[in-house]
Coordinates of C-alpha atoms in Angstrom, one line a residue:
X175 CA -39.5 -11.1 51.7
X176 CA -36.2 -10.1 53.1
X177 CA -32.9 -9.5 50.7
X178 CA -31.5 -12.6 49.5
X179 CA -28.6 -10.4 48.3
X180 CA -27.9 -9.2 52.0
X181 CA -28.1 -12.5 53.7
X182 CA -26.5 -14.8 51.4
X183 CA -23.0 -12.2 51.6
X184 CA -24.0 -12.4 55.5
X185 CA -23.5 -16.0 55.4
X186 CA -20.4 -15.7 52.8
X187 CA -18.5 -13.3 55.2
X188 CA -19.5 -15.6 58.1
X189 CA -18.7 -18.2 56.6
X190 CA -21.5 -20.3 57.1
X191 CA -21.7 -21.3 53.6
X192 CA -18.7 -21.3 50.9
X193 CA -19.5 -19.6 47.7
X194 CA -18.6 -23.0 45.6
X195 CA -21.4 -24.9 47.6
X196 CA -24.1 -21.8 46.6
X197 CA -23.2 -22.1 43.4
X198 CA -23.7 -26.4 43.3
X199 CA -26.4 -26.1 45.0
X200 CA -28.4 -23.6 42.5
X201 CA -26.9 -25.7 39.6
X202 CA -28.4 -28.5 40.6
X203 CA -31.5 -27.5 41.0
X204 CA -31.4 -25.9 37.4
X205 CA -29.9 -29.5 35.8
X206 CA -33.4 -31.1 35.8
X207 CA -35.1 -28.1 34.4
X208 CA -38.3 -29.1 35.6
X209 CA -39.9 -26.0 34.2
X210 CA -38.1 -25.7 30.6
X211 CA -36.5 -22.3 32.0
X212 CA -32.9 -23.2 31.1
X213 CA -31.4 -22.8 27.9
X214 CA -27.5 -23.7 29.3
X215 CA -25.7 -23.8 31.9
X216 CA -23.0 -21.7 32.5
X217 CA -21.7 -24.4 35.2
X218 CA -17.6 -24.4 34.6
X219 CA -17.2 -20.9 34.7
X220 CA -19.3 -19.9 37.3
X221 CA -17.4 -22.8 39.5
X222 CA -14.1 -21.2 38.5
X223 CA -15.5 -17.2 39.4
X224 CA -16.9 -19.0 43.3
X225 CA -13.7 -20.8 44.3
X226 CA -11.8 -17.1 43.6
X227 CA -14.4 -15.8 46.3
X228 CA -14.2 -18.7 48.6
X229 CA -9.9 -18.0 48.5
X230 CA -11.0 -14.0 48.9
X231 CA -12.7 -14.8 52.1
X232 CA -10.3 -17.4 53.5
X233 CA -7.7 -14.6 52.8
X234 CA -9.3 -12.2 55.3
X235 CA -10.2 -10.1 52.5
X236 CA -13.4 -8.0 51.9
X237 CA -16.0 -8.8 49.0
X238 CA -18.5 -6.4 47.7
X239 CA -22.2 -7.0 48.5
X240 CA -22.8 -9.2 45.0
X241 CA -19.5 -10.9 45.5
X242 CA -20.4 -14.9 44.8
X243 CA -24.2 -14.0 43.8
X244 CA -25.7 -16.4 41.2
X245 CA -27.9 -15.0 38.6
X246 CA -29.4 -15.9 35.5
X247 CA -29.5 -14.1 32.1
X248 CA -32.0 -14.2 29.9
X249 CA -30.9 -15.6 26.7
X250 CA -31.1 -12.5 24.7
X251 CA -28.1 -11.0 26.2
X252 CA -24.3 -11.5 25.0
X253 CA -22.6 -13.0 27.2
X254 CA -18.5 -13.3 26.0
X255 CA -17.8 -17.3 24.5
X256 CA -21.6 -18.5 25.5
X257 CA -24.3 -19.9 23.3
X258 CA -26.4 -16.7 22.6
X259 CA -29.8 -18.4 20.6
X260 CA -32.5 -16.0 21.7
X261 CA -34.4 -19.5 22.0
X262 CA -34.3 -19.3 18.0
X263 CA -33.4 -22.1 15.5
X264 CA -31.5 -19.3 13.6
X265 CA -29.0 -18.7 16.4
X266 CA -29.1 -21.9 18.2
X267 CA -25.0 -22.4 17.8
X268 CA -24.3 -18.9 17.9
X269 CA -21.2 -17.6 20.5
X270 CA -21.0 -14.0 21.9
X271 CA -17.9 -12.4 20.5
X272 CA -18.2 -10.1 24.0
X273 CA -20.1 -9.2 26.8
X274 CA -23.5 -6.9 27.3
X275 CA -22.5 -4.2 29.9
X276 CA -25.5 -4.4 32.3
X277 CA -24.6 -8.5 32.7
X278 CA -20.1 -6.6 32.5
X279 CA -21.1 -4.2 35.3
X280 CA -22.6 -7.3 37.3
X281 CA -20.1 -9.3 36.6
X282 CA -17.4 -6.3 37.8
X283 CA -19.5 -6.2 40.9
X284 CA -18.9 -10.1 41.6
X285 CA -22.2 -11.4 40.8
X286 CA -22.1 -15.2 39.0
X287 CA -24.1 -15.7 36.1
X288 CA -24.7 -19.7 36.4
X289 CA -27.5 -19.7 33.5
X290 CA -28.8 -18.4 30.2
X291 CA -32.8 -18.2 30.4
X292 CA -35.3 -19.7 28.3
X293 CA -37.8 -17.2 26.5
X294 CA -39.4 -16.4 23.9
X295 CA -37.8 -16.0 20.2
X296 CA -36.1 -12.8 20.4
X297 CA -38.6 -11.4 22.8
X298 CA -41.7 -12.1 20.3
X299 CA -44.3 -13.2 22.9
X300 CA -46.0 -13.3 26.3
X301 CA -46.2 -16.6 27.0
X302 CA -42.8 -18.0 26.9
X303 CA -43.9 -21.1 23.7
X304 CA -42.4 -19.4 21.3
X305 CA -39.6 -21.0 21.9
X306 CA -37.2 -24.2 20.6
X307 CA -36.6 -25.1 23.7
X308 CA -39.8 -26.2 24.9
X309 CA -42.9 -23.6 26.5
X310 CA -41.6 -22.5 30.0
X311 CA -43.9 -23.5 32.8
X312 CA -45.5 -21.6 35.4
X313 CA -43.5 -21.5 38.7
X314 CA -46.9 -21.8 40.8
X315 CA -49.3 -24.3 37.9
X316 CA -47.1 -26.0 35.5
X317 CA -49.9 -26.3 33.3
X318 CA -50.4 -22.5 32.6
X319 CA -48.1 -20.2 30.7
X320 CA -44.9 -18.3 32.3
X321 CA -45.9 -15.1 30.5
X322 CA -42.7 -13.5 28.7
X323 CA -40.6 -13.1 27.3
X324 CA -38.7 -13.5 29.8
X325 CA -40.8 -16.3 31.2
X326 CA -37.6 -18.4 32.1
X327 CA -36.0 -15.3 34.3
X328 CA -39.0 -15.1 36.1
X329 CA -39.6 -18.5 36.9
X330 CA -36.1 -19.3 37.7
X331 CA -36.7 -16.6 40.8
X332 CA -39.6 -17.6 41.5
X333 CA -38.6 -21.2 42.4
X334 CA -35.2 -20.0 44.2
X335 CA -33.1 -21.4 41.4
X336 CA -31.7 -18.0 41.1
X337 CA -31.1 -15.3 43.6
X338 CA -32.1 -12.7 40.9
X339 CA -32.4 -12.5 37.3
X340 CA -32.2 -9.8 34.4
X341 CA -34.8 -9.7 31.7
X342 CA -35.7 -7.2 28.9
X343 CA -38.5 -5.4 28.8
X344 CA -40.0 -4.0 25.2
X345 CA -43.7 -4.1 25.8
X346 CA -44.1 -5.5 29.6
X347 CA -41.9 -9.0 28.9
X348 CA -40.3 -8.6 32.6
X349 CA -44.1 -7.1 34.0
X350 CA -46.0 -9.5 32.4
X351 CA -44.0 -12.7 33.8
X352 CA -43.1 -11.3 37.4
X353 CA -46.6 -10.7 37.6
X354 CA -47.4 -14.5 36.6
X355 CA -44.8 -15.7 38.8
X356 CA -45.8 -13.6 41.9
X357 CA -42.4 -12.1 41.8
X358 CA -40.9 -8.0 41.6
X359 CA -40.1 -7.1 38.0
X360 CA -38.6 -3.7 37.0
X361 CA -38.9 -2.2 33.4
X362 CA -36.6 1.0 34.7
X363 CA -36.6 4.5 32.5
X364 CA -35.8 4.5 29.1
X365 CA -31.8 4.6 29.0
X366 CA -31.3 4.2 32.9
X367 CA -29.3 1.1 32.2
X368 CA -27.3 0.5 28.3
X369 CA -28.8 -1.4 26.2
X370 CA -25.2 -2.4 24.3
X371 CA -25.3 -6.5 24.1
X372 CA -28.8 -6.8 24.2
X373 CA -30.6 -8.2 20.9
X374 CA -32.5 -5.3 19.4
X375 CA -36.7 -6.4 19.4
X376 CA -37.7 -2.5 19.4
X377 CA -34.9 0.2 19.9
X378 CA -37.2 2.8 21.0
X379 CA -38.5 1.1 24.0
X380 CA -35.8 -2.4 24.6
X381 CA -35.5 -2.0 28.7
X382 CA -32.8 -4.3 30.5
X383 CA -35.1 -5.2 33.8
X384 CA -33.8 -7.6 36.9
X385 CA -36.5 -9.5 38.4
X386 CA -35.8 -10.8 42.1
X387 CA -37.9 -11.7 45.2
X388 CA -37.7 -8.2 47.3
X389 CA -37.5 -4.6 46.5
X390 CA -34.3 -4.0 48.1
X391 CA -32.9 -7.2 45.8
X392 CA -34.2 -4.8 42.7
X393 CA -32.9 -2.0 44.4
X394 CA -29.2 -3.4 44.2
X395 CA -29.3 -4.3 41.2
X396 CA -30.2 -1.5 39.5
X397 CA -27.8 0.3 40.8
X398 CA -25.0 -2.0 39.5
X399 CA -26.3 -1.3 35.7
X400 CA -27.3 2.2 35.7
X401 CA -25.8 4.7 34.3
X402 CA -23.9 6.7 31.0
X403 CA -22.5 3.9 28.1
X404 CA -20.5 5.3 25.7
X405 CA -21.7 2.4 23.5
X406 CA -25.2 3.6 24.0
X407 CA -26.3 7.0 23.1
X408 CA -29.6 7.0 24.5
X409 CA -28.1 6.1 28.1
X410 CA -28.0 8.7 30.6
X411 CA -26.2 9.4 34.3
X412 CA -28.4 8.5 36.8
X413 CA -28.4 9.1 40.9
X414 CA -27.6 6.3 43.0
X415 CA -30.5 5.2 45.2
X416 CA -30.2 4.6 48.3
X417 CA -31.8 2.0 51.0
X418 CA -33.0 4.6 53.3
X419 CA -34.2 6.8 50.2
X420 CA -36.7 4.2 49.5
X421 CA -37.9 3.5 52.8
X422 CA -39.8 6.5 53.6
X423 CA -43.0 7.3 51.1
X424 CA -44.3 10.1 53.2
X425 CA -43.8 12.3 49.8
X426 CA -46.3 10.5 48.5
X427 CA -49.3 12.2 48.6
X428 CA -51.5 11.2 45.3
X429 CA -52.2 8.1 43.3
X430 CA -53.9 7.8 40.2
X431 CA -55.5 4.9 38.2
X432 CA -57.1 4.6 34.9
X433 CA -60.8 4.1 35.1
X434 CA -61.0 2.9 31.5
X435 CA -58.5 0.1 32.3
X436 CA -60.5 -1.0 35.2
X437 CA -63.9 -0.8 33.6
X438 CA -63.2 -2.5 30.1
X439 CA -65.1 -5.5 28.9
X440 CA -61.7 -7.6 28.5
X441 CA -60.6 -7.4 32.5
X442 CA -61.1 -10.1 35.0
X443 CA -64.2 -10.1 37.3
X444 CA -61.2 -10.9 40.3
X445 CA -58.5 -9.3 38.9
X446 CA -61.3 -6.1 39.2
X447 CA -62.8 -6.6 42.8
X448 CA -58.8 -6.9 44.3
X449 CA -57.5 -4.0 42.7
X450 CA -60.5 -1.9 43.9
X451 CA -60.1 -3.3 47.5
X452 CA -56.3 -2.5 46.8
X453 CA -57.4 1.6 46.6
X454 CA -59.7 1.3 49.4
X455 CA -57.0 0.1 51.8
X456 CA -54.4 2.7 49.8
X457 CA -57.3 5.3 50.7
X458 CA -57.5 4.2 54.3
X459 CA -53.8 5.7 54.4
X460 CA -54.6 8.9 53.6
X461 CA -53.2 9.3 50.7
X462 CA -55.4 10.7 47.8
X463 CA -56.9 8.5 45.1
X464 CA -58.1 10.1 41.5
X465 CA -59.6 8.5 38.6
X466 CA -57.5 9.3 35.1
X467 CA -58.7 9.0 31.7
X468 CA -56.2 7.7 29.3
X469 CA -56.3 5.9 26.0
X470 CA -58.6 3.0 25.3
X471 CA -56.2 -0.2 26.0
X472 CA -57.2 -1.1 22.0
X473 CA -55.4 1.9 21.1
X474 CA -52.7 1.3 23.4
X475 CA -52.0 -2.5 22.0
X476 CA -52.5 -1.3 18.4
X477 CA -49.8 1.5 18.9
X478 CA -47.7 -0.6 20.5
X479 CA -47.4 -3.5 18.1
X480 CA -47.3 -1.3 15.0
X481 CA -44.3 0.7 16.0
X482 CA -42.6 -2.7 17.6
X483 CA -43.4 -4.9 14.6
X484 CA -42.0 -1.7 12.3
X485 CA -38.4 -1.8 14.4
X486 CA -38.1 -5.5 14.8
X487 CA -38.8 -6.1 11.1
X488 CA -35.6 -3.3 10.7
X489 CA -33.5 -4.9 13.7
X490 CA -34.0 -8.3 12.3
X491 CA -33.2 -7.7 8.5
X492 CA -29.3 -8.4 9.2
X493 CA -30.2 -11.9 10.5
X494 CA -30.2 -14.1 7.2
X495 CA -27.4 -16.6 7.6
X496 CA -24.5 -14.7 5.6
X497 CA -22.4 -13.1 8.6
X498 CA -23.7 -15.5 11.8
X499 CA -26.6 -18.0 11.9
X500 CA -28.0 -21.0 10.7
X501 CA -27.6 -20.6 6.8
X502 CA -29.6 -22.5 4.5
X503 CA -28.1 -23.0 0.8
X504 CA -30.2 -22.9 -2.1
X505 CA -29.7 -22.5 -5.9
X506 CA -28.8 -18.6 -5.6
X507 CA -28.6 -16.1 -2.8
X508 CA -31.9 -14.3 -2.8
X509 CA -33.6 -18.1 -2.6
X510 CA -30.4 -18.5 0.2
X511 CA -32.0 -15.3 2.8
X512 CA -35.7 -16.2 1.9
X513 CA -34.9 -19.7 2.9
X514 CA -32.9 -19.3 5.8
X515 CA -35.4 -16.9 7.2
X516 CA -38.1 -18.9 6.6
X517 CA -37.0 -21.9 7.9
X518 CA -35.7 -19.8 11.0
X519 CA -37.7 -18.0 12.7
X520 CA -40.6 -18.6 14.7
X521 CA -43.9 -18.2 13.5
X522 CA -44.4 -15.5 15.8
X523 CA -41.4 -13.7 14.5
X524 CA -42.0 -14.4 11.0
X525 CA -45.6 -12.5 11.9
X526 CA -44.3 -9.3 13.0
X527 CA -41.5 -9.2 10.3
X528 CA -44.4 -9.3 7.7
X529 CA -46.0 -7.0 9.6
X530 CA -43.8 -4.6 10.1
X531 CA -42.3 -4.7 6.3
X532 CA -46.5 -3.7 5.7
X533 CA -46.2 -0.7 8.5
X534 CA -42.7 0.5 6.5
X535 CA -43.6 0.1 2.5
X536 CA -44.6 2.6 0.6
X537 CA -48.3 3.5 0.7
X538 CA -48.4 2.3 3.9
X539 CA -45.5 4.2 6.3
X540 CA -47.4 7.8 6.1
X541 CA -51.0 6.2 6.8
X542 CA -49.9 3.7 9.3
X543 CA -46.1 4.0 11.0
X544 CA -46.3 8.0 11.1
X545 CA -49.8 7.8 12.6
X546 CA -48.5 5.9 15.2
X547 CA -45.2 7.7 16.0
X548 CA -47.6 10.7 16.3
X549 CA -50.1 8.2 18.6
X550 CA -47.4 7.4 20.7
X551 CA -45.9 11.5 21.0
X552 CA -50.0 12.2 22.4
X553 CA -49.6 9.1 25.1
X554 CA -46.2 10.6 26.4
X555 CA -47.9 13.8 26.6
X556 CA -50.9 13.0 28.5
X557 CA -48.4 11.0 30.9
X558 CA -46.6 14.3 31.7
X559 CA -49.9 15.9 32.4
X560 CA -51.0 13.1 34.7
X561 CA -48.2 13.3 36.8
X562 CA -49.0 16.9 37.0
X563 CA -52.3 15.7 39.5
X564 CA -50.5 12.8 40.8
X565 CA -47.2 10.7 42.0
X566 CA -47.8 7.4 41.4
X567 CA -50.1 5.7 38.7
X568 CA -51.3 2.2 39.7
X569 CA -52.9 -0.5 38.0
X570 CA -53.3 -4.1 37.0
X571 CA -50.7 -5.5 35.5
X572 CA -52.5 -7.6 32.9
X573 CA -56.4 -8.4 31.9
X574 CA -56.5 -11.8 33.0
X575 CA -54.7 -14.4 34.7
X576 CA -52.4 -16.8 33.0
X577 CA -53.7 -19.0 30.2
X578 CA -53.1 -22.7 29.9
X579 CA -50.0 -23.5 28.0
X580 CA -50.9 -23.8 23.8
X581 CA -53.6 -21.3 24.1
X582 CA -51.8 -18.4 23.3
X583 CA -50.6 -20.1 20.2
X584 CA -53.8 -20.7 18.7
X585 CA -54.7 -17.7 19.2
X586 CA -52.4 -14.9 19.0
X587 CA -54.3 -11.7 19.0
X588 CA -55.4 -12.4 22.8
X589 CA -51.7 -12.9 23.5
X590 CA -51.2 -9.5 22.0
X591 CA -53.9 -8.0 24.2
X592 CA -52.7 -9.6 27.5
X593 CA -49.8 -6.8 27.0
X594 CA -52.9 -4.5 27.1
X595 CA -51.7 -2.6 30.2
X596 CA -48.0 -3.0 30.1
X597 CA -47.3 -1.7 26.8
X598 CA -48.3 2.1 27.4
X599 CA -45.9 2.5 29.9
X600 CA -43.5 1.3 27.5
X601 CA -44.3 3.7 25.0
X602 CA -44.0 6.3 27.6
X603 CA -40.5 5.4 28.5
X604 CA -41.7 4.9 32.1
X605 CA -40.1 3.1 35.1
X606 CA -42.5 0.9 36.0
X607 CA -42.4 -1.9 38.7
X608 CA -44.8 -5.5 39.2
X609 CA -44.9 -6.1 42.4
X610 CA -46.4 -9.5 43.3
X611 CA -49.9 -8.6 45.8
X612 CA -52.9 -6.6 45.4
X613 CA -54.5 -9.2 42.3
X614 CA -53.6 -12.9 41.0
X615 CA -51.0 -10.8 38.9
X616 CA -50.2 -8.4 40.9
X617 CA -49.8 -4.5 40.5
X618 CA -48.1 -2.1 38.5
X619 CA -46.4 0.7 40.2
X620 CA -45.5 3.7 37.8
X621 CA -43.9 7.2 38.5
X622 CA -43.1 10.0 35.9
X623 CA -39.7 9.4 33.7
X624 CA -36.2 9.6 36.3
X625 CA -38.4 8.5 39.0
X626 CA -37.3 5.1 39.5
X627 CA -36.9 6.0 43.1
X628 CA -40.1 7.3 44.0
X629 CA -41.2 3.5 42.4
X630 CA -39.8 1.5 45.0
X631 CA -40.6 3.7 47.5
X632 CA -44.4 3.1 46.9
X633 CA -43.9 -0.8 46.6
X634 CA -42.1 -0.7 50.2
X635 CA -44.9 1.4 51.4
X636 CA -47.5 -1.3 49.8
X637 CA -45.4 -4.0 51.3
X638 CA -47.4 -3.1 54.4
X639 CA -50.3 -2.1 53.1
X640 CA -51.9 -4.5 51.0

């Protein structure tokens, strides 16, 4: 598909369409929310931010390419004086004091956020149920999951009642959806874009990713939040990238896939047989295929969720009613925390608080937590050596195709292992793009750390190819 950004400010500056009109007309199709992907409505203020473009352009004056945009946030991110719930019960009145600086450095650029996205419960989940707002439904089959976390972002791009939206990524929650939704998402490299105003799930691998219907769309956007935050140590400068960078891939020379991912018990017989008519036609371009061994996906998910349910069980210890949140009296303050946690949270977030408390006490942390900080040191390694034989790494971008909504929830662990080959390019720090052909749930694109560029180069390539 073509940029939405591009021909939307086309018809802006033309003035084929006023920016106030846009803005109604996404917002009404987000009222209904057919597909339980709003949380609120940001209707007032993005109303005020379109008639200030609309008297721009009437003015003769120039606005930026995301001038009079509308976008949607996923309700993780702080967004100054809106309700910030994280689709929780403990936050479900909570305000943001300020503004995340991705959604800041958006905003600066003209874009108008005109929704806060449904999800799941501070990012615990790939389905999109855990959630008190209702399970998000699938933009193509209502009756099957929207994957997430950010199940509402992707949906609400998938069904045009966004132009683009911004996710976060821990363990493939922008992948996993996009993929789902037959949409692009982006999980970009490790500190390309701050993290400052995004709930904490786990530090060491929390992504901000926009999802949107082209790769130039991505392209943009990315752009926009990249780069050094003060507020943010582990954020670093980062090279603009340009259209014309991305629309040549004859660099490319070598593409690798895991063998073990595509021979395991647990993957789809369809999901298979495309992705291996997906290399043939890659092959039929020339360009060099090689099986790579890597860690069974097992490994991967058990890695994963260990060192997440360790940070989120930290990040989340600060949430018990006495500065912000829903607070729960009882007869003294200890009973006061247990209560208003228990009563709070998910189930699925009360499960990976236990769990992680396990990972971190004592007896446990040196067997356990340190094994897999050491685990996840030997997968960034053998990355570095695979994209010593190759430049791109493609694969599936989950096991299966999406379950029917209340599945997941009776049965957790095969949630957990539909993350089975998102979550080791998480732990890797890698950029790593869904683009929505090849399977049912499309195909991951991955390039070594900083290479966000070479990324969307090789989805514009298999735009054409596949």
């Amino acid at each position: 598909m073509a940029s939405q950004i591009h021909t939307l400010h086309q018809q802006l500056v033309d003035k084929k369409i006023t920016c106030e009109g846009l803005i109604q007309e996404k917002l009404s199709l987000l009222k209904p929310n057919t597909y339980n992907s709003v949380n609120s409505l940001l209707e007032t203020s993005a109303l005020e931010l379109a008639k200030k473009v609309d008297a721009k352009i009437a003015n003769g004056e120039t606005i930026g390419l995301l001038e009079g945009i509308p976008f949607g946030i996923k309700d993780v991110y702080m967004v100054q004086g809106t309700y910030t719930t994280a689709s929780s019960n403990l936050l479900k009145n909570y305000k943001s004091a300020y503004t995340a600086t991705a959604i800041q450095k958006l905003i600066d650029a003209g874009a108008i956020p005109i929704v806060k996205e449904n999800c799941d419960s501070f990012g615990h989940g790939s389905s999109s149920e855990n959630t008190i707002f209702g399970a998000v439904k699938n933009a193509i089959n209502p009756e099957l999951v929207a994957g997430g976390s950010s199940g509402g972002s992707a949906v609400n791009v998938a069904k045009d009642y966004t132009v683009f939206s911004i996710g976060g990524d821990t363990g493939g929650s922008v992948r996993q959806p996009a993929g789902y939704n037959n949409v692009y998402g982006l999980k970009p490299t490790y500190g390309r874009i701050s993290r400052y105003g995004l709930m904490a799930y786990a530090s060491s691998t929390d992504c901000v990713g926009p999802i949107a219907k082209s790769v130039e769309d991505i392209r943009i956007v990315l752009n926009v939040m990249s780069g050094k935050d003060v507020k943010d140590q582990t954020t670093y400068a980062s090279a603009e990238i340009s259209e014309a960078a991305i629309s040549n891939s004859n660099d490319i020379k070598t593409v690798g896939y895991f063998k073990n991912f595509i021979e395991s018990d647990a993957i789809d017989s369809k999901i298979k047989s495309d992705f291996l008519a997906s290399i043939e036609k890659i092959k039929a371009k020339g360009i060099e295929v090689k099986e790579l061994d890597f860690f069974k996906s097992d490994i991967l998910v058990s890695t994963y969720y260990t060192l997440a349910m360790a940070e989120t069980a930290s990040n989340l210890s600060r949430l018990d009613g006495s500065n912000y949140g829903n607070r729960i009296e009882d007869k003294n303050l200890k009973e006061s925390y247990a209560v208003t946690r228990s009563e709070n949270f998910s189930e699925e977030t009360k499960r990976r608080i236990v769990g992680g408390n396990q990972v971190l006490s004592q007896g446990f942390s040196d067997e356990i937590y340190l094994k897999g900080l050491a685990l996840r040191d030997a997968i960034a390694e053998n990355f570095e050596n695979d994209f010593k034989e190759v430049d791109i790494i493609l694969s599936p971008v989950t096991p299966g195709t999406p379950p029917k909504i209340g599945d997941s929830l009776k049965d957790p662990h095969a949630m957990y292992l539909s993350d089975a080959y998102t979550v080791g390019f998480s732990l890797g720090q890698l950029p790593t793009l869904t683009i929505p052909q090849g399977t049912e749930t499309g195909l991951q694109i991955t390039a070594a750390k900083n290479n966000d560029e070479l990324v969307l180069k090789f989805a514009n390539f298999l735009k054409d190819t596949i």
